[in-house]
Coordinates of C-alpha atoms in Angstrom, one line a residue:
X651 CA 55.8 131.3 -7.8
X652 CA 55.1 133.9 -10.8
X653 CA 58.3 133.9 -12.9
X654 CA 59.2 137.0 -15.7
X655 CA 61.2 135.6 -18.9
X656 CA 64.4 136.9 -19.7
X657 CA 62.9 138.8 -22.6
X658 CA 60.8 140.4 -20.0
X659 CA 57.6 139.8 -22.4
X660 CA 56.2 137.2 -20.4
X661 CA 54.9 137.0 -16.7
X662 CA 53.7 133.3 -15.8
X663 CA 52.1 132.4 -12.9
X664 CA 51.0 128.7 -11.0
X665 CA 53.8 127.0 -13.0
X666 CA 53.7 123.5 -12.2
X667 CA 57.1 122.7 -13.9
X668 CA 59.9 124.2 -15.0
X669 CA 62.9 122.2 -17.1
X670 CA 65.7 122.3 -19.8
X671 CA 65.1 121.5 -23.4
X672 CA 67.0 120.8 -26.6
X673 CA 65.8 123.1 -28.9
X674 CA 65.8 121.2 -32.1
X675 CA 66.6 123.7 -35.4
X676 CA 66.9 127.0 -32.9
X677 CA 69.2 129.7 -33.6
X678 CA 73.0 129.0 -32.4
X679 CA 72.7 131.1 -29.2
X680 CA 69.1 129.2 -28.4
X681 CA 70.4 125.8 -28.9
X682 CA 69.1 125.2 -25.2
X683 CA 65.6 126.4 -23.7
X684 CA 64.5 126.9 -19.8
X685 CA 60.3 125.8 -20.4
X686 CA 58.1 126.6 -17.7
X687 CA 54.6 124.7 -18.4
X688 CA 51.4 125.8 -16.2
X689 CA 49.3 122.7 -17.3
X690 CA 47.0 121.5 -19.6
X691 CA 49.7 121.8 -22.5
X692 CA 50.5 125.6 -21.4
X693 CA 54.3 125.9 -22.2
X694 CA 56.2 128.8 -22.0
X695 CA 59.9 129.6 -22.8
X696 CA 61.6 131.5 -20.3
X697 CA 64.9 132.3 -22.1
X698 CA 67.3 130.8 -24.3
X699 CA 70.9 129.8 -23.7
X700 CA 73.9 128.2 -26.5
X701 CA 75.1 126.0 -23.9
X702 CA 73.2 123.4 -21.7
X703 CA 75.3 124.4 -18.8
X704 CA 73.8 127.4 -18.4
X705 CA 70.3 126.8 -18.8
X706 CA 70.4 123.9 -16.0
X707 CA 72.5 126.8 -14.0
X708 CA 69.3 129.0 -14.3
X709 CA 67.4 126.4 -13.4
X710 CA 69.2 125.8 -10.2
X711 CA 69.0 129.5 -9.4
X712 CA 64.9 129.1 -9.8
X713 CA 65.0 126.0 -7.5
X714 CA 67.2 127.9 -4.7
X715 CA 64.7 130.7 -5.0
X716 CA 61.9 128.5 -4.4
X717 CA 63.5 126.8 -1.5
X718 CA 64.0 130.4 0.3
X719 CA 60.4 130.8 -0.2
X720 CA 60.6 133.7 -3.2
X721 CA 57.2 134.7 -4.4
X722 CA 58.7 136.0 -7.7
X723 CA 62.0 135.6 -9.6
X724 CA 63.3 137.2 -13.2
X725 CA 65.5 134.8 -15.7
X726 CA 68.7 136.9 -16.1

């Protein structure tokens, strides 16, 4: 799946995993980030959110994409 960030700056492609991180010393609204990693060490931040809750709900939206067998997906 090739995934565009939120900022629409980035375009990754062959991710291998995608997950939700505490991002330590962020801004307030960025307290939360959705990391896509491509392998070897590649890491990539999609977008960040204030509140876990709605990074993991991104992260869902990705997953149910996936499972419909979407070939591309934007972080809103």
């Amino acid at each position: 799946m090739t995934i565009m960030s939120k900022d629409r700056k980035t375009i990754i492609m062959k991710i291998k995993s995608i997950q939700v991180v505490k991002n330590f010393g962020g801004p307030k609204d960025g307290k939360y980030i959705l990391m896509a990693n491509g392998g070897f060490g590649e890491g990539v931040i999609l977008a960040q959110y204030a509140e876990e809750k709605n990074a993991v709900d991104e992260l869902e939206k990705i997953y149910a994409a996936i499972a419909d067998g979407a070939s591309t997906y934007r972080v809103d």
